[in-house]
Coordinates of C-alpha atoms in Angstrom, one line a residue:
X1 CA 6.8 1.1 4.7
X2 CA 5.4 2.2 1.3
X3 CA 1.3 2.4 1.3
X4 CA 1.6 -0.7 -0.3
X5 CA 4.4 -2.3 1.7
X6 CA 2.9 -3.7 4.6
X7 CA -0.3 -3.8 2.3
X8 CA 1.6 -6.9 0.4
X9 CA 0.8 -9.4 3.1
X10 CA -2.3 -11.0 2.0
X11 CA -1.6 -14.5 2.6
X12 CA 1.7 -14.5 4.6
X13 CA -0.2 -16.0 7.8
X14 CA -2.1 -19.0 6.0
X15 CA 0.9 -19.9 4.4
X16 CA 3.5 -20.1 7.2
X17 CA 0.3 -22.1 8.8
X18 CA 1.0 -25.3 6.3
X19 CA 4.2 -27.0 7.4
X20 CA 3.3 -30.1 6.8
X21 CA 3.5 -30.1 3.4
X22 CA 6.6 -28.4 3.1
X23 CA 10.4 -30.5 3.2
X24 CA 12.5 -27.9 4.9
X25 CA 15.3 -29.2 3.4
X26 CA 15.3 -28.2 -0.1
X27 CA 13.5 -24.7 0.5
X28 CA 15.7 -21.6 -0.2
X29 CA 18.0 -20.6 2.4
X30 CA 21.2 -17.9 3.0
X31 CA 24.0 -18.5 1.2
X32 CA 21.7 -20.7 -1.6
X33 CA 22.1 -19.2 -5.3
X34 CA 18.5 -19.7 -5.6
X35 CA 17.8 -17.8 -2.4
X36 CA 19.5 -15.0 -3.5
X37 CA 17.4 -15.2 -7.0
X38 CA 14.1 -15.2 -5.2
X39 CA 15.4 -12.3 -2.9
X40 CA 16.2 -9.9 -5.9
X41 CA 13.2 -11.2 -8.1
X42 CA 10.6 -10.0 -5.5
X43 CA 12.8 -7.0 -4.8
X44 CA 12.3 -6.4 -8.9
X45 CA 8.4 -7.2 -8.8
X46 CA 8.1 -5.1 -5.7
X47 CA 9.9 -1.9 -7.6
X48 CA 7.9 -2.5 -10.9
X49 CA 4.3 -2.9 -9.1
X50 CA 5.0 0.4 -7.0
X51 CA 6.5 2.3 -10.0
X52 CA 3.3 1.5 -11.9
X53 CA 0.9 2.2 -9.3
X54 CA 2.0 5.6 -8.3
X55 CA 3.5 6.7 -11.5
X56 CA 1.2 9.5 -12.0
X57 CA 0.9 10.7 -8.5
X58 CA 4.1 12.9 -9.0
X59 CA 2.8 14.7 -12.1
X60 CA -0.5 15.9 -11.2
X61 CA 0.4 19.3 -11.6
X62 CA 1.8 18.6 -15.1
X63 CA -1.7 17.2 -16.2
X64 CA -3.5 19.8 -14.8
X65 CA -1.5 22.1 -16.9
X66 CA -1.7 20.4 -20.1
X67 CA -5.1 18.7 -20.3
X68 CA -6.6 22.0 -18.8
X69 CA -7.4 19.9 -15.1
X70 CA -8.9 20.9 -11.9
X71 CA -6.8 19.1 -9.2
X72 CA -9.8 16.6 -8.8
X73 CA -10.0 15.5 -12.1
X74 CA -6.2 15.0 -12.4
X75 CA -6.5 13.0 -8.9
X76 CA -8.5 10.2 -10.4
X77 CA -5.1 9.0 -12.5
X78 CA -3.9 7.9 -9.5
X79 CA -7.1 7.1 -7.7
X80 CA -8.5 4.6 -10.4
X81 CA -5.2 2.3 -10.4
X82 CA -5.6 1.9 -6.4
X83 CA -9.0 1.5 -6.7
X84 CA -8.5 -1.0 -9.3
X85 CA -6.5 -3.0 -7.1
X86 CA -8.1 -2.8 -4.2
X87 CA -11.2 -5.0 -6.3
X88 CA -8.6 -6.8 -7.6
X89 CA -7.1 -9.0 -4.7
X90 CA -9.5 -11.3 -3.5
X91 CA -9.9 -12.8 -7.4
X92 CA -5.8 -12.2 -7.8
X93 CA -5.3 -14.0 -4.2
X94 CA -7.8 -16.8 -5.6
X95 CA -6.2 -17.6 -9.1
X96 CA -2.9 -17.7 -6.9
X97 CA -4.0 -20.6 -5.2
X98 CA -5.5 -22.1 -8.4
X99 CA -3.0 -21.3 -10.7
X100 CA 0.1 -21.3 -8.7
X101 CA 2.4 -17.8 -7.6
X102 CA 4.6 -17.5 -10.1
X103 CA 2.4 -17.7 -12.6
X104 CA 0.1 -15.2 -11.7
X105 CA 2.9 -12.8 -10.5
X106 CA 4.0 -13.1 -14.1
X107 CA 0.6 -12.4 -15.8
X108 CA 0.2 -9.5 -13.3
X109 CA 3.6 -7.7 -14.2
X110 CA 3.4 -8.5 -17.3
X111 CA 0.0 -7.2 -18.2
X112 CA 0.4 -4.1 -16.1
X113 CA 3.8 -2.9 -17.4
X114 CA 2.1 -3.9 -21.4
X115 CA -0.7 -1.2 -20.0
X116 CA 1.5 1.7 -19.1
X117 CA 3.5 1.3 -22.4
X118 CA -0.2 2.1 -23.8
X119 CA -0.8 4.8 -21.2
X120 CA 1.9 7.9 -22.9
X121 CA -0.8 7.6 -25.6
X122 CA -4.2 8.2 -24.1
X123 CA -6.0 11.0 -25.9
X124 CA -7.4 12.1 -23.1
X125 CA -8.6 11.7 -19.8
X126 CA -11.3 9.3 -19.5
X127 CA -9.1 6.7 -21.9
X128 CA -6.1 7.2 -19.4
X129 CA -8.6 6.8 -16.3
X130 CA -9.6 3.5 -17.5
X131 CA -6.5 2.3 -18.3
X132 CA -5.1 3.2 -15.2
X133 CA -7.9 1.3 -13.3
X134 CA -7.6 -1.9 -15.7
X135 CA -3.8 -1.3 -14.6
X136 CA -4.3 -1.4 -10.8
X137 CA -6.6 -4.3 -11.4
X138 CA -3.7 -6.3 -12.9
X139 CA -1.4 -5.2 -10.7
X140 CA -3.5 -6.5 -8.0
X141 CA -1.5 -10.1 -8.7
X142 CA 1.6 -9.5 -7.1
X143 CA 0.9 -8.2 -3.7
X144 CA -1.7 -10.9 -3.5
X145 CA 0.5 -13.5 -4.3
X146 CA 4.2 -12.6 -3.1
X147 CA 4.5 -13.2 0.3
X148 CA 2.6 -16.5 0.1
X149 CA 5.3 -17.3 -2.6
X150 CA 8.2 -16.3 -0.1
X151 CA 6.4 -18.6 2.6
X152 CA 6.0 -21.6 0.8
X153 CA 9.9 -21.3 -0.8
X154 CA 11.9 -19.4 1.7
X155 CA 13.3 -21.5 4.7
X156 CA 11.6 -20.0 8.0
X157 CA 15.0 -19.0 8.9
X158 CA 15.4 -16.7 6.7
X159 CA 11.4 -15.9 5.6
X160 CA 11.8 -12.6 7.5
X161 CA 14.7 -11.2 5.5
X162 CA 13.5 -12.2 2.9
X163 CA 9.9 -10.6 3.1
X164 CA 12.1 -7.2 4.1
X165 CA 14.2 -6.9 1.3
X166 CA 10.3 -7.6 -1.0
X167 CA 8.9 -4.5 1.4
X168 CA 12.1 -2.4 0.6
X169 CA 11.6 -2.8 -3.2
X170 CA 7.9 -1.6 -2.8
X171 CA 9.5 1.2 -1.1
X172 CA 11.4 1.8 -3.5
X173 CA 9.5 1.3 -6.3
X174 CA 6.7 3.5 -5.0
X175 CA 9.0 6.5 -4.2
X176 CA 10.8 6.0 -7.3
X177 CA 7.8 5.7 -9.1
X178 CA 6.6 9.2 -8.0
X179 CA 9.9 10.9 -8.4
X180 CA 11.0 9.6 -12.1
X181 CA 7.8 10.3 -13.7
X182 CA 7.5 13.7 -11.7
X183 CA 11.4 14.6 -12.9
X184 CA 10.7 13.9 -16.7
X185 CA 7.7 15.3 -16.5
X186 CA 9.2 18.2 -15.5
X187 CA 11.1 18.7 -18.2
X188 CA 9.3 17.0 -21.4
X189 CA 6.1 16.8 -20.2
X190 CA 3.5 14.0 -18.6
X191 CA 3.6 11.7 -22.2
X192 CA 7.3 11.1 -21.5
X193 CA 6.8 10.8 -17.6
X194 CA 4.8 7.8 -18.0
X195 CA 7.0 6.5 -20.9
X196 CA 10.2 6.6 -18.4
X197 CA 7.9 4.9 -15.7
X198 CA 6.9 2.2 -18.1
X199 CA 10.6 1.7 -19.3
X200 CA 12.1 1.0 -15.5
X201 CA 9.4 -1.4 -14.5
X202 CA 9.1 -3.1 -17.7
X203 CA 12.9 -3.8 -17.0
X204 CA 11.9 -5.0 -13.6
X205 CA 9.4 -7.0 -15.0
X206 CA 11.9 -8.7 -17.0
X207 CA 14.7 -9.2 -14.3
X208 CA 11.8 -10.8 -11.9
X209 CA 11.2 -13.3 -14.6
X210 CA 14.6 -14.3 -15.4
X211 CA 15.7 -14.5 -11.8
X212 CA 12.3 -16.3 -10.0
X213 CA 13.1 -19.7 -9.0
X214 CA 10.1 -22.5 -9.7
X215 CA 7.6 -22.7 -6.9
X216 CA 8.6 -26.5 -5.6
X217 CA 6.2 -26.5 -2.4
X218 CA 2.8 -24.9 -4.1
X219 CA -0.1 -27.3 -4.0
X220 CA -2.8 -26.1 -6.3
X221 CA -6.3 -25.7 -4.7
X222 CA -9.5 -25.4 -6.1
X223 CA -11.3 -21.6 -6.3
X224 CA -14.0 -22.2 -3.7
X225 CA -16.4 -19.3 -4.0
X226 CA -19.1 -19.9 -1.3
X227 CA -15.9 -20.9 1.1
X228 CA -14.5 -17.5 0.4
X229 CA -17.8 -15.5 0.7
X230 CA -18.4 -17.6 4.2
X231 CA -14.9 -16.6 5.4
X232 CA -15.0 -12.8 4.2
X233 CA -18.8 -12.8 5.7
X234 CA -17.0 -13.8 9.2
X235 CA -14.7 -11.2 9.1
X236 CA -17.0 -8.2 8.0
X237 CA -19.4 -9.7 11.1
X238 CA -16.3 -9.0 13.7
X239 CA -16.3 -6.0 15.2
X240 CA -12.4 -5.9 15.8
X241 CA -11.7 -6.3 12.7
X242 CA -13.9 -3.8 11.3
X243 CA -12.4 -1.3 13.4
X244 CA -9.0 -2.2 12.1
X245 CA -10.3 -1.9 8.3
X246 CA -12.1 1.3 9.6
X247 CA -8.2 2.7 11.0
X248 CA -6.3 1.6 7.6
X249 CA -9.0 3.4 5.7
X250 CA -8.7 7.0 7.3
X251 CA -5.3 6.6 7.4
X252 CA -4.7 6.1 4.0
X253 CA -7.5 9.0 2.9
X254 CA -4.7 11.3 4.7
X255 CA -2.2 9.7 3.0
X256 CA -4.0 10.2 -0.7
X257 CA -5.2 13.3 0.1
X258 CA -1.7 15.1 1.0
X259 CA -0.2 13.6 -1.5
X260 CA -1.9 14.5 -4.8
X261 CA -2.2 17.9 -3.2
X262 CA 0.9 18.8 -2.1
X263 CA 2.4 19.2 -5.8
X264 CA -0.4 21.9 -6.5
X265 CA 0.8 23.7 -3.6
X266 CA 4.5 23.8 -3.6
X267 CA 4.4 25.4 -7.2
X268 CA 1.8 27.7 -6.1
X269 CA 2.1 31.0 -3.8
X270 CA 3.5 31.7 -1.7
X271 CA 6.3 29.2 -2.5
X272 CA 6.1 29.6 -6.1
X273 CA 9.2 26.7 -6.2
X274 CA 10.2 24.8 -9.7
X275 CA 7.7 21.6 -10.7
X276 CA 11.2 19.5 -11.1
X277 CA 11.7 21.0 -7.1
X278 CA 7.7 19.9 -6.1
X279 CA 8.6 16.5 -7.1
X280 CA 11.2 15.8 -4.9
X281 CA 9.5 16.2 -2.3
X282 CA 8.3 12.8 -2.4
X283 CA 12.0 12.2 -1.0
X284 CA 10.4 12.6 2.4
X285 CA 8.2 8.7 1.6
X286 CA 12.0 7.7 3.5
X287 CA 10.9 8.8 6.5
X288 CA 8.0 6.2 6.6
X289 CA 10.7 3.4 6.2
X290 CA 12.1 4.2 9.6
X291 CA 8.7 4.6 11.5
X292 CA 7.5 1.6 10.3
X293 CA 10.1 -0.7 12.3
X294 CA 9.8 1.7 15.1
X295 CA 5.7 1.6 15.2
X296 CA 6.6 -2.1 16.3
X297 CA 8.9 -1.2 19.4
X298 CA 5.9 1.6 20.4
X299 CA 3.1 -1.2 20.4
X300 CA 5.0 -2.9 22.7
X301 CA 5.6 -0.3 25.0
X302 CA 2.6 1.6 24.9
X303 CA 0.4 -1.3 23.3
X304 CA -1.6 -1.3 20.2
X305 CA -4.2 1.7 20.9
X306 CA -1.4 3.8 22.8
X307 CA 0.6 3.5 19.4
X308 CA -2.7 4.4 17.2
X309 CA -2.9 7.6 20.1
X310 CA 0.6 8.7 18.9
X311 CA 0.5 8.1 15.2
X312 CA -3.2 9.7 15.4
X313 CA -1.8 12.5 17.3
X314 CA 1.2 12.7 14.6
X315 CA -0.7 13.4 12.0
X316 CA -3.1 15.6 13.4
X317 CA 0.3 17.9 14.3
X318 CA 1.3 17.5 10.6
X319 CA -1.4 19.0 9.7
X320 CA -1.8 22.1 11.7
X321 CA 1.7 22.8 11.6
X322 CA 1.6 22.4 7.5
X323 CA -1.3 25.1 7.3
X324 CA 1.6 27.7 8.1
X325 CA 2.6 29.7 4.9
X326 CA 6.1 29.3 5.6
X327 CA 8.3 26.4 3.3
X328 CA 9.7 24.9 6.4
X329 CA 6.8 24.5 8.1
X330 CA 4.7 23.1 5.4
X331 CA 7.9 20.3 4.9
X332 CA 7.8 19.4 8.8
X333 CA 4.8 19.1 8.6
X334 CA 4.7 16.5 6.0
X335 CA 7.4 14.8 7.7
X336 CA 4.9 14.8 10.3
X337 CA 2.0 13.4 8.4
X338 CA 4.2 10.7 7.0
X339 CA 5.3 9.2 10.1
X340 CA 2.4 9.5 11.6
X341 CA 0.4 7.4 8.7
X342 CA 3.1 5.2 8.5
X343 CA 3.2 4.1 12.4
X344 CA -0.5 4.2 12.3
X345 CA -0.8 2.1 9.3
X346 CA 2.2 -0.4 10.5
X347 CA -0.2 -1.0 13.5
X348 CA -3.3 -1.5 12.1
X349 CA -2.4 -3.8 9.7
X350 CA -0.1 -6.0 12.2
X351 CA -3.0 -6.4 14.5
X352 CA -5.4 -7.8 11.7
X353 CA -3.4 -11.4 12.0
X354 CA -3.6 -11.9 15.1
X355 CA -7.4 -10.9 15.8
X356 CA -8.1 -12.8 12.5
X357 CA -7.9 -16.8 14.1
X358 CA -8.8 -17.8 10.6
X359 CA -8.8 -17.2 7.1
X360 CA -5.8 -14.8 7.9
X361 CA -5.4 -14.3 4.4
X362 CA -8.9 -12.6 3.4
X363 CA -8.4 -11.1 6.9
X364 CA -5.4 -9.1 5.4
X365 CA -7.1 -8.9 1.9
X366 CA -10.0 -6.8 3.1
X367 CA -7.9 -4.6 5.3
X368 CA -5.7 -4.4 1.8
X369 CA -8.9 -3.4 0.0
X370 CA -10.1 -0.9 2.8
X371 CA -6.5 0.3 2.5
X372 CA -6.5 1.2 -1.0
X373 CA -10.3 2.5 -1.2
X374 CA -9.0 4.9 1.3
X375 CA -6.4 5.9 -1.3
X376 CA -9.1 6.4 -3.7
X377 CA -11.2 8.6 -1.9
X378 CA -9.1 10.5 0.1
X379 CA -7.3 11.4 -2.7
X380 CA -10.3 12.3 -4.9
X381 CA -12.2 14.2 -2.2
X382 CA -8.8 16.0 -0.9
X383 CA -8.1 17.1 -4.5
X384 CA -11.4 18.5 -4.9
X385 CA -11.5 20.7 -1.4
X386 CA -7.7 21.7 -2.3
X387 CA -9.6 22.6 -6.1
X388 CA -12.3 25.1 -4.2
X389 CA -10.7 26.1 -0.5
X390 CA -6.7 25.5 -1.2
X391 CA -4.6 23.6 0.9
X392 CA -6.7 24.6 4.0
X393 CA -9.7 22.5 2.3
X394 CA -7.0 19.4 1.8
X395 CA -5.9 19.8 5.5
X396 CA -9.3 20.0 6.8
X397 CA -10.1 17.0 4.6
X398 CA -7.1 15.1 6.8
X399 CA -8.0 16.3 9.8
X400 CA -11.4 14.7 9.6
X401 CA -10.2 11.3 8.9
X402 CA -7.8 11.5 11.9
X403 CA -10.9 12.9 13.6
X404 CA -13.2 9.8 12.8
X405 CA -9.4 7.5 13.4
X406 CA -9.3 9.1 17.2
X407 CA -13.0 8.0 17.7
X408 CA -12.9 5.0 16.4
X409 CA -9.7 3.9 19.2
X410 CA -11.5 5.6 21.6
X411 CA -14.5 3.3 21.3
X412 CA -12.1 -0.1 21.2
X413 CA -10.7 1.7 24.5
X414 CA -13.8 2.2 26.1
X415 CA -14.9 -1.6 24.5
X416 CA -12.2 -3.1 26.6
X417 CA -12.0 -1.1 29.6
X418 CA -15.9 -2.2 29.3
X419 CA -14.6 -5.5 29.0
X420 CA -12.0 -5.6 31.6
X421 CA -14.0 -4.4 34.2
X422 CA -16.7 -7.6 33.8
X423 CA -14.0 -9.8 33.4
X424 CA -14.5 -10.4 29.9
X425 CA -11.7 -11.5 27.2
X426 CA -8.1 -12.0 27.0
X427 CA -5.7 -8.9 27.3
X428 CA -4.4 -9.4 24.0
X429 CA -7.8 -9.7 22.7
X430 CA -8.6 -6.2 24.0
X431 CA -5.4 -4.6 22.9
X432 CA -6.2 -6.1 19.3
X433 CA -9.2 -3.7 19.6

């Protein structure tokens, strides 16, 4: 699942908890023209919000060689639009239930892909920082928003294919994203990089609009802001939770901080290989689509924290194996790293709804937010300690985060061993930990 895959949940829980004022007659089911419309508009948001938001990841090195960048300074291209959304969803997730779905999926698209037609013409960095964070922000609309929209219009029968096919065009859309603007780049430079990411998810934008059903079941709510504070205050008071936040957080700094390093190093000795080459290598995002639905089937053979062992343990090998100056084992190893953050992420964010036994939504939001802050820094701080130490100071940056992940799982096994042994708590409550 891409980083921002699972990440899309936000509200999936609350909604599926409101049946009552739903008729399941008339919402969108198999074989329904309309079903198939909302399937392949959220596919089309999905692919334009992930295009967007990691459209400059794949063309650091480019940057860098044009504006005259240290790999840290390119970094924060990509590490403003995350961070941008990360403070965006809890406002985004708000106005949603204010304002209805569609339309703030629509403003969100629509302002974000009107941004990154702007974005070929920044004069120079700071301008295309900012407008790369103001991007995220808007952005931060659709992953806030979709799965609630799928909830309240999909027919439970069919809610979870319909949520898979939204997940595969984040995939999509966030490995396309990366590899498009990373290709042309390649070839015509970073200006027309971003100008072919802009043109695909500006056509995205416009096929999710032409194809979105009207929401029939949304009831708008008032913005409550001291009901929100005293539900996010709950959450960031639970120790199980904060431990899950913790988990998504050092798995994602991995995640940015391979990721906007590995560019530099492919095209550098010894491997010396072509920028057009170095970009493909985001091709290997796939193998996170595969150890996502299998992180599943290992929770429920080795539980939670056995699964968080193994994807902990993944990574870790990743990352050792990748410190070897040979091609081969630099691309196993990233295999490596990918599953592992993938399975460890799939976990993580999974368990959040069911510890959270209310206000799942801001549950998921804040692991969402923790998510993408992780994104931030690990990228930013990775692309520095690649900038003075080389891909040894990016690894060791990794290996720290999957360091603090290991102690962190520890401590929830030790909590409920604790726990067990005075006869405290429900099992699933412990594995949750």
């Amino acid at each position: 699942m891409q980083p921002s895959s699972t990440g899309a949940s936000l509200a999936t829980s609350d909604a599926l908890a409101q049946p009552a004022v739903l008729r399941e007659d008339d919402r969108h089911r198999p074989g329904q023209r309309s079903f198939r419309r909302a399937n392949l508009a959220l596919f089309a948001a999905g692919i334009a919000t992930f295009v967007l938001l990691y459209s400059t990841q794949g063309l650091l090195p480019v940057l860098s060689g044009d504006l005259g960048l240290t790999p840290g300074q390119a970094s924060w291209t990509a590490s403003a639009a995350t961070l941008g959304l990360a403070l965006g969803l809890l406002p985004a997730s708000a106005l949603s239930d204010r304002y209805g779905r569609t339309a703030v999926m629509t403003a969100s698209t629509l302002a974000a892909a009107a941004l990154a037609l702007a974005l070929p013409f920044a004069p120079d960095l700071t301008t295309l920082v900012v407008l790369r964070a103001l991007q995220g922000a808007a952005l931060a609309g659709l992953p806030a928003t979709a799965m609630a929209y799928l909830a309240e219009e999909v027919h439970p029968s069919a809610l979870a294919s319909a949520m898979g096919l939204y997940v595969a065009g984040n995939s999509i859309g966030g490995m396309g994203g990366r590899l498009l603007s990373g290709w042309v780049a390649a070839g015509f430079g970073w200006r027309w990089g971003l100008a072919a990411s802009a043109a695909l998810a500006l056509l995205a934008v416009l096929a999710f609009r032409l194809l979105i059903p009207a929401a029939r079941h949304f009831a708008p709510a008032p913005v409550d802001a001291r009901a929100l504070a005293r539900t996010v205050g709950r959450h960031l008071r639970n120790p199980l939770l904060l431990r899950l936040y913790a988990l998504g957080l050092l798995f994602m700094a991995v995640f940015g901080a391979v990721y906007n390093t590995i560019g530099y190093r492919l095209i550098a000795a010894p491997f010396h290989l072509p920028e057009s080459v170095a970009a493909s290598i985001f091709v290997v995002y796939l193998v996170g689509t595969a150890t996502s639905a299998a992180a599943g089937r290992l929770a429920g053979r080795l539980g939670r924290r056995g699964a968080l062992y193994v994807a902990i343990g993944t990574t870790a090998a990743g990352l050792l194996l990748s410190l070897a100056d040979s091609l081969l084992a630099a691309l196993l190893g990233l295999v490596l790293i990918t599953a592992g953050f993938f399975a460890g992420h799939a976990t993580a964010s999974s368990a959040v709804g069911r510890t959270a036994t209310e206000g799942r939504a801001q549950a998921s939001a804040l692991y969402l937010i923790a998510y993408y802050l992780g994104n931030s820094l690990g990228g930013t701080i990775g692309a520095d300690a690649y900038h003075a130490t080389g891909w040894p100071g990016a690894a060791t940056i990794g290996l720290t985060a999957m360091a603090l992940a290991a102690g962190v799982t520890l401590y929830a096994t030790h909590r409920a061993h604790a726990g067990a042994r005075r006869g405290e708590g429900l099992p699933g409550r412990l594995s949750a930990q």
